[in-house]
Amino acid sequence: MSSNRKILVLPGDGIGPEVMAEVVRVAEWFDKRRIASFDMTEDLVGGAAYDAHGTPLHNDTMARALAADAVLFGSVGGPKWEHLPFALRPERGLLRLRKEMDLFANLRPALVFDALIGASTLKPEVIQGLDLMIVRELTGGVYFGEPRGVELLADGTRRGINTQVYTTPEIIRVARVAFELARKRRNRVCSVEKANVMESGEMWREEVQKLRDSDYPDVELQHMYADNCAMQLVRNPKQFDVIVTDNLFGDILSDCAAMLTGSLGMLPSASLGAPDASGRRKALYEPVHGSAPDIAGKNMANPLACMLSFSMMLRYSFDLAEEADLVDQAVKRVLDAGIRTGDIMQPGMKKVSTREMGDALVQELEALAA
Ligand code: IPM
Ligand code: MG
């Protein structure tokens, strides 16, 4: 079977390589069972790339990412590299990928599996059946705005600067993704900013409203301040369908949404660029969790967020909806069978390692494909 599905695999640092190893096994299973084949290449990113090349993202790796059909990303960062100057930090590798691939739309679904309701810190009735999608703007805002930096003042004190900047096209293209997604879901968008204190926030609100009125009058649009949204997410998260917000608020709110599902170890994400002439989008898939240095290398991490990111890749980049469903089903069945990594462990369940979770997944895939 020939494959034009070129995937660049970037495991990164911390638990990244461990969780990615299980995903690669599942990809290989698809190949072995002749269900789908992939052309996978692995490379370094983050601290691992810094240790090997003195940069968190080698130019060759950047070029490979731009040439790939999809990038599968683990996680970056760790105490070992925290002392480095900003430009060399592991996180810069990820930010460069997002920026140069122009991945402006970051989709972060928060979905509660029935089997995991008890793993959440929230009451079951608050989260049962939760299914929301955060669309986070990913290449603008305060993450990339200029001027930025720290300057020394004449009196010896310092001044730290970061800038929140958004243009009309930047807002519109990400809002469009949110409205399109809403149409395939429950048809509701909540746009989040701080229009009460930030001019850029007020403008965000106006642009999103204008786009809705002109192109998506059938979609229900609500506006919310970011602080209120954080509160509403833990108070009554089921009120939301699609949330669209800027880079920084999206970063914060998606960690919050992730925890509603029981663990950061469960939340996948897809970062998408604009479709080209053939309809193809540049794309990077990554778990929302970080490198978790405290448990790295211990075979304890939950590989499911990375696994579900792989499933998003099948769905969004390769149009392999059935195969994506297979992975999602296998994850559900593993959870239903009471198999848990430490982060989602509950009384009476079976605690397993990263590797054993991978074993269980492949077993369920075998059963589903039989
Ligand atoms: C995320 C992460 C990143 C971010 C870090 C690792 C740069 O927290 O993807 O949410 O802040 O965007
Ligand atoms: Mg984050």
Coordinates of C-alpha atoms and ligand atoms in Angstrom, one line a residue:
M1 CA 0.0 0.0 0.0
S2 CA 1.5 3.3 -0.9
S3 CA 1.2 6.3 1.3
N4 CA 1.4 10.0 0.7
R5 CA 0.7 10.6 4.4
K6 CA 4.0 12.2 5.4
I7 CA 4.1 12.6 9.2
L8 CA 6.9 14.4 11.0
V9 CA 7.1 13.0 14.6
L10 CA 8.6 15.3 17.2
P11 CA 8.5 13.6 20.6
G12 CA 10.4 16.4 22.4
D13 CA 11.2 16.4 26.1
G14 CA 10.0 15.0 29.4
I15 CA 7.1 12.5 28.9
G16 CA 6.9 13.4 25.2
P17 CA 9.0 10.5 24.0
E18 CA 7.2 8.0 26.2
V19 CA 3.7 8.9 25.2
M20 CA 4.7 9.3 21.6
A21 CA 6.2 5.7 21.5
E22 CA 2.7 4.4 22.2
V23 CA 1.2 6.4 19.5
V24 CA 3.8 5.2 17.0
R25 CA 2.9 1.7 18.0
V26 CA -0.7 2.4 17.1
A27 CA 0.3 3.9 13.8
E28 CA 2.4 0.8 13.1
W29 CA -0.6 -1.3 14.0
F30 CA -2.6 0.4 11.3
D31 CA 0.1 -0.3 8.9
K32 CA 0.5 -4.0 9.9
R33 CA -3.2 -4.6 9.7
R34 CA -3.2 -2.9 6.2
I35 CA -5.8 -0.4 7.4
A36 CA -3.8 2.7 6.7
S37 CA -0.1 3.4 6.1
F38 CA 2.0 6.4 7.1
D39 CA 5.4 7.6 6.1
M40 CA 6.8 8.6 9.5
T41 CA 10.1 10.4 10.2
E42 CA 11.3 11.3 13.6
D43 CA 13.2 14.4 14.6
L44 CA 14.3 16.5 17.6
V45 CA 12.6 19.5 19.1
G46 CA 12.9 21.6 22.3
G47 CA 15.5 20.8 24.9
A48 CA 16.4 17.6 23.1
A49 CA 17.2 19.6 20.0
Y50 CA 19.1 22.2 22.0
D51 CA 21.3 19.5 23.5
A52 CA 22.1 18.1 20.1
H53 CA 22.3 21.3 18.0
G54 CA 22.3 24.3 20.4
T55 CA 18.9 25.4 19.1
P56 CA 15.4 24.3 20.1
L57 CA 14.5 23.8 16.5
H58 CA 17.1 23.1 13.8
N59 CA 16.4 24.7 10.4
D60 CA 16.4 21.3 8.8
T61 CA 13.6 20.2 11.2
M62 CA 11.6 23.4 10.4
A63 CA 12.0 22.6 6.7
R64 CA 10.8 19.0 7.2
A65 CA 7.8 20.3 9.2
L66 CA 6.8 22.6 6.3
A67 CA 7.1 19.7 3.8
A68 CA 5.1 17.2 6.0
D69 CA 1.4 16.6 5.6
A70 CA 1.1 16.7 9.4
V71 CA 3.3 17.1 12.4
L72 CA 2.8 15.0 15.5
F73 CA 4.2 16.7 18.5
G74 CA 4.9 15.5 22.1
S75 CA 5.9 18.1 24.6
V76 CA 8.8 20.4 25.3
G77 CA 10.6 21.9 28.3
G78 CA 12.0 21.0 31.6
P79 CA 14.1 22.4 34.5
K80 CA 17.3 21.5 32.7
W81 CA 16.8 24.3 30.2
E82 CA 15.0 26.9 32.3
H83 CA 18.2 28.9 32.8
L84 CA 18.7 29.4 29.0
P85 CA 18.1 32.8 27.4
F86 CA 14.6 33.2 26.1
A87 CA 15.5 32.6 22.5
L88 CA 17.0 29.2 23.2
R89 CA 14.3 27.8 25.5
P90 CA 12.6 24.6 24.4
E91 CA 9.2 26.4 24.1
R92 CA 10.6 28.6 21.4
G93 CA 10.9 25.5 19.2
L94 CA 7.1 25.0 19.4
L95 CA 6.3 28.6 19.0
R96 CA 8.5 28.8 15.9
L97 CA 6.7 25.8 14.4
R98 CA 3.3 27.4 15.1
K99 CA 4.4 30.7 13.6
E100 CA 6.3 29.6 10.5
M101 CA 3.6 27.0 9.6
D102 CA 1.1 29.7 10.2
L103 CA -1.1 27.5 12.4
F104 CA -3.5 30.1 13.5
A105 CA -6.4 27.9 14.7
N106 CA -5.8 25.7 17.7
L107 CA -8.7 23.3 18.3
R108 CA -8.9 22.0 21.9
P109 CA -11.9 19.7 22.5
A110 CA -12.8 19.0 26.1
L111 CA -14.9 15.8 26.1
V112 CA -15.8 13.9 29.2
F113 CA -15.7 10.1 28.9
D114 CA -18.4 8.5 31.1
A115 CA -15.9 6.2 32.6
L116 CA -13.9 9.1 33.9
I117 CA -16.6 11.2 35.5
G118 CA -15.3 10.2 38.9
A119 CA -11.8 11.3 38.1
S120 CA -12.8 15.0 37.7
T121 CA -12.7 17.2 40.7
L122 CA -16.1 18.6 39.8
K123 CA -19.4 17.1 40.7
P124 CA -20.6 14.4 38.2
E125 CA -23.8 16.3 37.3
V126 CA -21.7 19.3 36.3
I127 CA -19.6 17.5 33.8
Q128 CA -21.5 14.4 32.6
G129 CA -21.9 14.6 28.8
L130 CA -19.6 17.6 28.6
D131 CA -18.5 18.3 25.0
L132 CA -17.0 21.7 24.3
M133 CA -14.5 23.0 21.9
I134 CA -12.0 25.8 22.5
V135 CA -10.7 27.5 19.4
R136 CA -7.6 29.3 20.4
E137 CA -5.9 31.9 18.2
L138 CA -2.3 30.6 18.0
T139 CA 0.0 32.9 16.0
G140 CA -0.8 36.3 17.3
G141 CA -1.5 38.3 20.4
V142 CA 0.8 38.8 23.3
Y143 CA 2.8 35.6 22.4
F144 CA 4.3 37.3 19.4
G145 CA 3.5 41.0 19.7
E146 CA 6.2 43.7 19.3
P147 CA 7.7 45.5 21.1
R148 CA 8.7 42.9 23.6
G149 CA 11.6 42.4 26.0
V150 CA 13.1 43.7 29.2
E151 CA 15.0 47.0 29.3
L152 CA 17.2 48.5 32.0
L153 CA 16.2 51.9 33.2
A154 CA 18.4 54.7 34.1
D155 CA 17.7 54.2 37.8
G156 CA 18.8 50.6 37.7
T157 CA 15.3 49.1 37.8
R158 CA 13.9 47.2 34.8
R159 CA 10.9 47.4 32.5
G160 CA 9.3 44.3 31.1
I161 CA 7.2 44.6 27.9
N162 CA 4.9 42.4 25.9
T163 CA 2.3 43.6 23.5
Q164 CA -1.2 42.4 22.7
V165 CA -1.8 43.0 19.0
Y166 CA -4.6 41.7 16.7
T167 CA -5.5 42.8 13.2
T168 CA -8.9 42.4 11.6
P169 CA -7.8 39.5 9.3
E170 CA -6.2 37.7 12.2
I171 CA -9.5 37.8 14.2
I172 CA -11.7 37.0 11.2
R173 CA -9.8 33.9 10.1
V174 CA -9.9 32.3 13.5
A175 CA -13.5 33.3 14.2
R176 CA -14.5 31.8 10.8
V177 CA -13.0 28.4 12.0
A178 CA -15.1 28.7 15.1
F179 CA -18.4 29.5 13.2
E180 CA -17.8 26.6 10.7
L181 CA -17.2 24.2 13.6
A182 CA -20.2 25.4 15.4
R183 CA -22.4 24.6 12.4
K184 CA -21.3 21.0 12.6
R185 CA -22.0 20.9 16.4
R186 CA -24.7 22.7 18.4
N187 CA -24.4 25.9 16.4
R188 CA -23.3 28.2 19.3
V189 CA -20.2 30.3 19.6
C190 CA -19.0 32.2 22.7
S191 CA -16.3 34.8 21.9
V192 CA -14.1 35.6 24.8
E193 CA -11.9 38.7 25.5
K194 CA -11.5 41.6 27.9
A195 CA -13.4 44.2 26.0
N196 CA -13.9 46.0 29.3
V197 CA -10.3 46.9 29.7
M198 CA -8.5 46.3 26.4
E199 CA -9.0 48.2 23.2
S200 CA -7.8 45.1 21.3
G201 CA -10.5 43.2 23.1
E202 CA -13.2 45.6 22.2
M203 CA -12.1 45.4 18.6
W204 CA -12.1 41.6 18.8
R205 CA -15.7 41.7 19.9
E206 CA -16.7 44.0 17.1
E207 CA -15.0 42.0 14.4
V208 CA -16.4 38.7 15.5
Q209 CA -19.9 40.2 15.7
K210 CA -19.6 41.7 12.2
L211 CA -18.5 38.4 10.8
R212 CA -21.4 36.6 12.4
D213 CA -23.9 39.1 11.1
S214 CA -22.6 39.1 7.6
D215 CA -21.7 35.4 7.1
Y216 CA -23.1 33.3 9.9
P217 CA -26.5 34.7 10.9
D218 CA -27.7 31.1 11.6
V219 CA -25.1 30.7 14.4
E220 CA -25.9 31.9 17.9
L221 CA -23.1 34.3 19.1
Q222 CA -22.5 35.3 22.7
H223 CA -19.6 37.5 24.0
M224 CA -18.0 37.0 27.4
Y225 CA -15.2 38.5 29.4
A226 CA -12.3 36.1 30.0
D227 CA -12.5 36.2 33.8
N228 CA -16.2 35.4 33.7
C229 CA -15.5 32.6 31.2
A230 CA -13.0 31.0 33.6
M231 CA -15.6 31.1 36.3
Q232 CA -18.4 29.8 34.1
L233 CA -16.2 26.9 32.9
V234 CA -16.1 25.5 36.5
R235 CA -19.6 26.6 37.4
N236 CA -21.6 25.3 34.5
P237 CA -19.3 24.2 31.6
K238 CA -22.2 22.5 29.7
Q239 CA -23.5 26.0 28.7
F240 CA -20.7 26.1 26.1
D241 CA -20.5 24.7 22.6
V242 CA -17.6 26.5 20.8
I243 CA -15.4 29.0 22.6
V244 CA -13.3 31.3 20.4
T245 CA -10.6 33.4 22.0
D246 CA -7.1 34.9 21.7
N247 CA -3.8 33.2 22.2
L248 CA -3.2 33.9 25.9
F249 CA -6.8 33.5 27.2
G250 CA -7.0 30.3 25.1
D251 CA -3.9 29.0 26.8
I252 CA -5.3 29.6 30.2
L253 CA -8.9 28.6 29.6
S254 CA -7.9 25.3 27.8
D255 CA -6.0 24.1 30.8
C256 CA -9.0 24.8 32.9
A257 CA -11.3 23.0 30.4
A258 CA -8.9 20.1 30.3
M259 CA -9.2 19.6 34.1
L260 CA -13.0 19.4 33.8
T261 CA -12.4 16.1 31.9
G262 CA -10.5 14.6 34.8
S263 CA -6.9 15.1 33.8
L264 CA -4.7 17.2 31.5
G265 CA -3.5 13.7 30.4
M266 CA -6.7 13.3 28.3
L267 CA -6.9 16.5 26.2
P268 CA -5.7 16.5 22.6
S269 CA -5.3 19.4 20.2
A270 CA -5.0 20.2 16.6
S271 CA -3.4 23.3 15.2
L272 CA -4.4 24.2 11.7
G273 CA -3.3 26.6 9.0
A274 CA -5.4 28.0 6.1
P275 CA -6.4 25.6 3.4
D276 CA -4.2 25.8 0.3
A277 CA -5.5 25.6 -3.3
S278 CA -6.0 21.9 -3.0
G279 CA -7.9 22.2 0.3
R280 CA -5.0 20.9 2.3
R281 CA -4.1 22.6 5.6
K282 CA -0.8 22.6 7.3
A283 CA -1.3 21.0 10.7
L284 CA 0.3 20.0 13.9
Y285 CA -1.2 17.7 16.5
E286 CA -0.2 17.8 20.2
P287 CA -1.5 16.9 23.6
V288 CA -2.4 19.9 25.7
H289 CA -0.3 18.6 28.6
G290 CA 3.3 19.7 29.0
S291 CA 6.5 17.7 29.5
A292 CA 5.7 16.8 33.1
P293 CA 9.4 16.6 34.2
D294 CA 8.4 15.2 37.6
I295 CA 7.2 11.9 36.1
A296 CA 9.3 11.8 33.0
G297 CA 11.2 8.6 32.2
K298 CA 9.2 6.7 34.8
N299 CA 6.8 4.9 32.5
M300 CA 3.9 6.5 34.4
A301 CA 2.5 9.2 32.0
N302 CA -0.9 9.0 30.3
P303 CA -0.5 8.5 26.6
L304 CA -4.2 9.1 25.8
A305 CA -4.0 12.8 25.1
C306 CA -1.3 12.1 22.5
M307 CA -3.3 9.1 21.2
L308 CA -6.4 11.3 20.8
S309 CA -4.2 13.9 19.0
F310 CA -3.2 11.2 16.6
S311 CA -6.9 10.5 16.1
M312 CA -7.6 14.2 15.4
M313 CA -4.8 13.9 12.8
L314 CA -6.5 11.0 11.1
R315 CA -9.7 13.0 11.0
Y316 CA -8.6 16.5 10.1
S317 CA -5.5 15.9 7.9
F318 CA -6.1 12.5 6.3
D319 CA -9.9 12.3 6.1
L320 CA -9.7 8.9 7.8
A321 CA -12.9 9.3 9.9
E322 CA -13.4 5.5 10.4
E323 CA -9.9 5.0 11.5
A324 CA -10.1 7.9 13.9
D325 CA -13.3 6.4 15.3
L326 CA -11.4 3.2 15.8
V327 CA -8.9 4.9 17.9
D328 CA -11.5 6.9 19.9
Q329 CA -13.5 3.7 20.4
A330 CA -10.4 1.8 21.6
V331 CA -9.7 4.6 24.1
K332 CA -13.3 4.5 25.4
R333 CA -13.2 0.7 25.8
V334 CA -9.9 0.8 27.6
L335 CA -11.4 3.3 30.1
D336 CA -14.6 1.3 30.4
A337 CA -12.5 -1.7 31.3
G338 CA -11.2 0.2 34.3
I339 CA -7.6 0.6 33.0
R340 CA -6.0 3.8 34.3
T341 CA -2.7 5.6 34.4
G342 CA -1.9 7.3 37.7
D343 CA -3.4 10.7 36.8
I344 CA -6.9 9.2 36.2
M345 CA -6.6 6.5 38.8
Q346 CA -9.7 5.8 40.9
P347 CA -10.5 3.2 43.6
G348 CA -11.2 -0.2 42.3
M349 CA -9.5 0.4 38.9
K350 CA -6.4 -1.2 37.5
K351 CA -3.4 1.1 37.6
V352 CA -1.1 0.6 34.6
S353 CA 2.1 2.1 33.1
T354 CA 2.4 4.1 30.0
R355 CA 3.5 1.0 28.1
E356 CA 0.7 -1.1 29.5
M357 CA -1.8 1.5 28.5
G358 CA -0.4 1.2 25.0
D359 CA -0.7 -2.6 25.2
A360 CA -4.3 -2.3 26.2
L361 CA -5.1 0.1 23.4
V362 CA -3.6 -2.2 20.7
Q363 CA -5.5 -5.1 22.2
E364 CA -8.8 -3.2 21.9
L365 CA -7.9 -2.2 18.4
E366 CA -7.4 -5.8 17.6
A367 CA -10.7 -6.7 19.1
L368 CA -12.5 -3.9 17.2
A369 CA -10.9 -4.8 13.9
A370 CA -11.5 -8.5 14.2
Ligands
IPM1 C1 0.3 25.1 25.4 C2 1.5 25.3 26.1 C3 2.4 26.3 25.3 C4 1.7 27.6 25.2 C5 3.9 26.4 25.9 C6 4.6 25.1 26.0 C7 4.7 27.4 25.0 O1 1.2 25.8 27.4 O2 0.3 24.7 24.2 O3 -0.8 25.4 25.9 O4 1.8 28.5 26.1 O5 1.1 27.8 24.2
MG2 MG -0.8 25.9 27.9

